[in-house]
Short mmCIF file of C-alpha atoms in Angstrom, two decimals:
data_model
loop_
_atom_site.label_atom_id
_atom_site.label_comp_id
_atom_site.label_asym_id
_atom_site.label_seq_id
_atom_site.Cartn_x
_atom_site.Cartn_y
_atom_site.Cartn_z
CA UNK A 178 0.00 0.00 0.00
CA UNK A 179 1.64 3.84 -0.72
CA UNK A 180 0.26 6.42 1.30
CA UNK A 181 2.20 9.12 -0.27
CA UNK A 182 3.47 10.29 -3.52
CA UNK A 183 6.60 12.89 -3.76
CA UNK A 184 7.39 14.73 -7.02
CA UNK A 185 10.85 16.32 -8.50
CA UNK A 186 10.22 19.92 -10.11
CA UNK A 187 12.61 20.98 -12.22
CA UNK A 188 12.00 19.60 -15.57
CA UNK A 189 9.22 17.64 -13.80
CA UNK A 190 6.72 19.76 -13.46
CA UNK A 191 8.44 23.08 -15.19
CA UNK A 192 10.23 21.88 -17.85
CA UNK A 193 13.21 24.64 -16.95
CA UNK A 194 15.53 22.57 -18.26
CA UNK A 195 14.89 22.24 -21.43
CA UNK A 196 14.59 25.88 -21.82
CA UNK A 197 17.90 26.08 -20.39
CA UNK A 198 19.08 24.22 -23.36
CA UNK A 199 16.97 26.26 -26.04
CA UNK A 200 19.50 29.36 -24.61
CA UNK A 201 22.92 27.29 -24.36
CA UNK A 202 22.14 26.12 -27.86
CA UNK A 203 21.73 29.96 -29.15
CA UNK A 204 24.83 30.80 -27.23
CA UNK A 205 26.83 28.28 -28.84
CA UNK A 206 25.18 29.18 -32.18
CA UNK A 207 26.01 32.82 -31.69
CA UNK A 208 29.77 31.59 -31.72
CA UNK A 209 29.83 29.28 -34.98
CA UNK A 210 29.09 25.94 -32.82
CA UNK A 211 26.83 23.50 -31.95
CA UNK A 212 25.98 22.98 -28.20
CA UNK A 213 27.36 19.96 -27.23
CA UNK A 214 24.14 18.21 -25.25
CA UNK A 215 25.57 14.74 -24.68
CA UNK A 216 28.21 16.62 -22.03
CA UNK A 217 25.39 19.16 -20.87
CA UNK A 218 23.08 16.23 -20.29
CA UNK A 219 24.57 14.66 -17.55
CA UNK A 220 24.65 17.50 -15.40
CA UNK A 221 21.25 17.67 -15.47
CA UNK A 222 19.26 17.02 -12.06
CA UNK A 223 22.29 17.77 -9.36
CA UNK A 224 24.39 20.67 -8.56
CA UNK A 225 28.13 20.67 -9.57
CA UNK A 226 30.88 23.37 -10.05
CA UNK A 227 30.67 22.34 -14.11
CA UNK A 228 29.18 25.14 -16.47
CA UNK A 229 28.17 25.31 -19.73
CA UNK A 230 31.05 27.89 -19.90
CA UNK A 231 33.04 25.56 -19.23
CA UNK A 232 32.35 23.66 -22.73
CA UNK A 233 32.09 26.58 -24.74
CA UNK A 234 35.70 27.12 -24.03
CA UNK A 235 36.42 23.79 -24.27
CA UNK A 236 35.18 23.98 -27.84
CA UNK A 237 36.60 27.32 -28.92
CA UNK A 238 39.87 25.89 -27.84
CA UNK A 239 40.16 27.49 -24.49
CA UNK A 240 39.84 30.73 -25.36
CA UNK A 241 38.41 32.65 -22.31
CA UNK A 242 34.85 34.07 -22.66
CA UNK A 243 33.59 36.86 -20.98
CA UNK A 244 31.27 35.08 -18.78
CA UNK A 245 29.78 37.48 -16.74
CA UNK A 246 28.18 39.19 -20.15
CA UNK A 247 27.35 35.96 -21.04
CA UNK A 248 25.48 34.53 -18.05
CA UNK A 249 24.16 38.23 -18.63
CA UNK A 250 22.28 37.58 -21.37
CA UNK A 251 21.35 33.97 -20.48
CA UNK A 252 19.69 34.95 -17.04
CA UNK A 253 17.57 38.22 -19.36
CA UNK A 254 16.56 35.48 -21.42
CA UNK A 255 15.46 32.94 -19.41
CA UNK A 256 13.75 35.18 -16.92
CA UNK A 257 11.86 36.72 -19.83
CA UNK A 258 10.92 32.83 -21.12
CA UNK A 259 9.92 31.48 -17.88
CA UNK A 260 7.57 33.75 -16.67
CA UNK A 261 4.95 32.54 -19.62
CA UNK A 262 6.47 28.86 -18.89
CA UNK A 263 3.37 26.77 -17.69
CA UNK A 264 3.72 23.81 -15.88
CA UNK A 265 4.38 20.52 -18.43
CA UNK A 266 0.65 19.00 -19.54
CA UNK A 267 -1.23 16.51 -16.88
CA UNK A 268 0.96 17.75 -13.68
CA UNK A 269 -2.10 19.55 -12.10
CA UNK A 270 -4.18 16.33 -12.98
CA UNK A 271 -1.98 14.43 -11.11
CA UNK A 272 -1.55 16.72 -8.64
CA UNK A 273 -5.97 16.96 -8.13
CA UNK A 274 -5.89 13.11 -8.95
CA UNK A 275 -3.45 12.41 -5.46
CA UNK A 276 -5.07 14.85 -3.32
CA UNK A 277 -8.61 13.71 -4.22
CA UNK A 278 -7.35 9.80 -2.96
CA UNK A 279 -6.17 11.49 0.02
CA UNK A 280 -2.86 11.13 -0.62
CA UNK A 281 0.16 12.75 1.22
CA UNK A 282 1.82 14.98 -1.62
CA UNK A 283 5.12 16.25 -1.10
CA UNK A 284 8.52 17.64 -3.26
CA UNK A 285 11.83 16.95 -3.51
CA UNK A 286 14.10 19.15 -5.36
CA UNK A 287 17.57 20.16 -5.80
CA UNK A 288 17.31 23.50 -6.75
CA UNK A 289 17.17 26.48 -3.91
CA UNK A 290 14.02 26.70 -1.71
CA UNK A 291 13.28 30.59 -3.41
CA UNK A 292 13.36 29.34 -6.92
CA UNK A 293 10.91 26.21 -5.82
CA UNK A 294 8.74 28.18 -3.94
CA UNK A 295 8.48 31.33 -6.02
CA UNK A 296 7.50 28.88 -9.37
CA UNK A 297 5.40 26.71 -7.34
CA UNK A 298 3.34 30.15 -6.29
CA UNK A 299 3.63 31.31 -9.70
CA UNK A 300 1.98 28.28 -11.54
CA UNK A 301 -0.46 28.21 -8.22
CA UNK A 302 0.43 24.68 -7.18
CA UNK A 303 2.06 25.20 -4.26
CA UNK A 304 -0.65 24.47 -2.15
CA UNK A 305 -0.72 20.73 -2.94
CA UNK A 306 2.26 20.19 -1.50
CA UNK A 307 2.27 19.40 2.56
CA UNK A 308 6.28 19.36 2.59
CA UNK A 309 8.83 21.25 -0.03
CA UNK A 310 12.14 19.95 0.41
CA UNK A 311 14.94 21.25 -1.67
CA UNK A 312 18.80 22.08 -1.75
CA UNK A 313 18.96 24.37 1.47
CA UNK A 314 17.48 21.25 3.52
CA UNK A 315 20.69 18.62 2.68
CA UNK A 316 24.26 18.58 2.48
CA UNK A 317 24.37 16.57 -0.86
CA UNK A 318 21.64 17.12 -3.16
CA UNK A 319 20.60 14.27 -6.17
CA UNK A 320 21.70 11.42 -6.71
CA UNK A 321 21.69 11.24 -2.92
CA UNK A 322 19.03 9.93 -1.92
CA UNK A 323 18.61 12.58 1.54
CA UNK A 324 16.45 14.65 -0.26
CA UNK A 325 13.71 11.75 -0.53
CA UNK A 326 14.29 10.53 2.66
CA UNK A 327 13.65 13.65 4.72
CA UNK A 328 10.34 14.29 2.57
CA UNK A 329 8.89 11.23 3.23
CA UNK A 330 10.10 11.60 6.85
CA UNK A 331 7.76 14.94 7.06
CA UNK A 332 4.90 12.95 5.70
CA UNK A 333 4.95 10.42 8.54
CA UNK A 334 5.71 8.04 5.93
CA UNK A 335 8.50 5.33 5.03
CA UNK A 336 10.09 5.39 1.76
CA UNK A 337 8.23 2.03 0.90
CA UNK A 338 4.97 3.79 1.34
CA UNK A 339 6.12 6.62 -1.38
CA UNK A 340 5.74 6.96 -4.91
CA UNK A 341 8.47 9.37 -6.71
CA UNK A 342 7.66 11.11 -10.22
CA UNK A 343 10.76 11.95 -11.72
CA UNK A 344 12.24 13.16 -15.23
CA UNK A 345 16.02 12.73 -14.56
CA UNK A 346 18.36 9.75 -13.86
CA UNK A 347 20.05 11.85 -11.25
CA UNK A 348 16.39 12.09 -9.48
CA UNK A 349 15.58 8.45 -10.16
CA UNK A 350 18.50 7.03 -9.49
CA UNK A 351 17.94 9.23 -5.72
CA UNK A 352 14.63 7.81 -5.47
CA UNK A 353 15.40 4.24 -6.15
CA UNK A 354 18.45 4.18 -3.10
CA UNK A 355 16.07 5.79 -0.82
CA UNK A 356 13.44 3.15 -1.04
CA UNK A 357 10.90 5.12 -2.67
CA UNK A 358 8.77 3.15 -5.67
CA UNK A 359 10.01 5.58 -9.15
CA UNK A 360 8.13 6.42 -12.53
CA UNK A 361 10.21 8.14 -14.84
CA UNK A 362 8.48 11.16 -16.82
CA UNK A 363 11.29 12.30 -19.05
CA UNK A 364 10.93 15.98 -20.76
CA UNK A 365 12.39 16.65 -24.62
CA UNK A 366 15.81 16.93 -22.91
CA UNK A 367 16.25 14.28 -20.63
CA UNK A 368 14.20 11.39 -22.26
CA UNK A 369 17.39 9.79 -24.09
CA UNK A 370 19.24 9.57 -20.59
CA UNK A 371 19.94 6.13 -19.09
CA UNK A 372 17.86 5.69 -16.12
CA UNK A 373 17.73 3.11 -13.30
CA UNK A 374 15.38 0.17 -12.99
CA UNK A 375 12.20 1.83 -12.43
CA UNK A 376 8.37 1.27 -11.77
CA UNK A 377 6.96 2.80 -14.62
CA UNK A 378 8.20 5.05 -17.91
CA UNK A 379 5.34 7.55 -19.25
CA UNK A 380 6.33 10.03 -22.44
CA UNK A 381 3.27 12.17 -20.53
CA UNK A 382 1.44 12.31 -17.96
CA UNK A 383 -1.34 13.49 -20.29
CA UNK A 384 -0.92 10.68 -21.93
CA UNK A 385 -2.67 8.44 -19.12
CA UNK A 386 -4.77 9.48 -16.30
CA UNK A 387 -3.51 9.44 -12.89
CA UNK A 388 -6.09 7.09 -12.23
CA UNK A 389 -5.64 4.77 -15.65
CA UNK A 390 -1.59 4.67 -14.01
CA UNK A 391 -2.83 2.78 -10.84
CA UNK A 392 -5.04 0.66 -12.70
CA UNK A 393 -2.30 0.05 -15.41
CA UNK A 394 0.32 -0.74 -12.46
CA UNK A 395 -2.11 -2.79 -10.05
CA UNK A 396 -1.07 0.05 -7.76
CA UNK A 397 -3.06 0.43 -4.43
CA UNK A 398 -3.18 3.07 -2.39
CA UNK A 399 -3.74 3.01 1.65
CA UNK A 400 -4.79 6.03 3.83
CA UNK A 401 -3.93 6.78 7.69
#
């Protein structure tokens, strides 16, 4: 029986990321190159001290960039993109599907607490969630698995009782070692990534009802 289900956000429910690659691939355009996504890609769904700056000097044959004009322009960009970003099809389905079972819903994220929050309030989803957990919460975010833990320790729930919604292997891979039960919902950037024995693959959660899923997966669903 799961009690609880926990989702990811970035790229999960706002597809951020790939947008993030829409801009790295015009910056690498603007220089004569193409952006070099099998490198980027693995990057994707933990923090590290790699940048994309990093490869675009890597490709113009370390010559130094000014990266400060650069990130610039990226962060005008992106901030003007996002804010008419909406949050990727059938996430507020699942989101009404979960609460109207009773569910526990929580998030686990590692991006910053502001960005979560602010996006979450933005796309008016926040209040689903009874526990945000994000980078500022753990020492190590994804693929550790201490983001999942602590969320499904703030539901009054053990990992065995959770179901994770990710779109990353970094996230899976984090939900698998904590326990949790993990369906992969890939976005146009991460769905050629290797990912980890999982419960379930969907191309979108439009594509089946949150309720068709438990049927599809014999999935049952216990409350407190």
């Amino acid at each position: 029986m799961y009690k609880a289900v926990i989702f990811d956000f970035d790229g999960l429910i706002l597809d951020t990321e790939t947008l993030h690659v829409e801009i790295f691939q015009e910056m690498f355009n603007d220089h004569g190159l193409e952006f070099p996504y099998a490198d980027w890609i693995e990057h994707i769904g933990t923090k590290s001290t790699f940048t994309v700056f990093d490869l675009l000097e890597r490709e113009l044959t370390s010559v130094k960039v000014d990266r400060e004009l650069l990130k610039a322009k990226n962060q005008q960009k992106f901030s003007e993109r996002v804010r008419v970003l909406e949050a990727r099809p059938g996430v507020l389905e699942y989101l009404k599907g979960a609460k109207s079972e009773g569910l526990k819903i929580g998030l686990a994220s590692s991006s910053n607490r502001k960005w979560v929050t602010e996006h979450l309030t933005n796309l008016d989803l926040i209040d689903y969630f009874e526990t945000i957990r994000t980078a500022d919460d753990v020492e190590f975010v994804k693929p550790d698995p201490a983001l999942y833990k602590l969320a499904a320790e703030d539901l009054n729930v053990s990992p065995s009782e959770c179901i994770a919604f990710e779109d990353s292997a970094n996230g899976a891979s984090a939900a698998v070692e904590a326990g949790l039960t993990c369906i992969i919902v890939p976005n146009q950037t991460t769905r050629e990534l290797e990912f980890p024995t999982v419960k379930h693959r969907l191309n979108s959660m439009s594509d089946v009802s949150f309720y068709q899923l438990l049927e599809e997966m014999n999935i049952q669903f216990g409350k407190d």
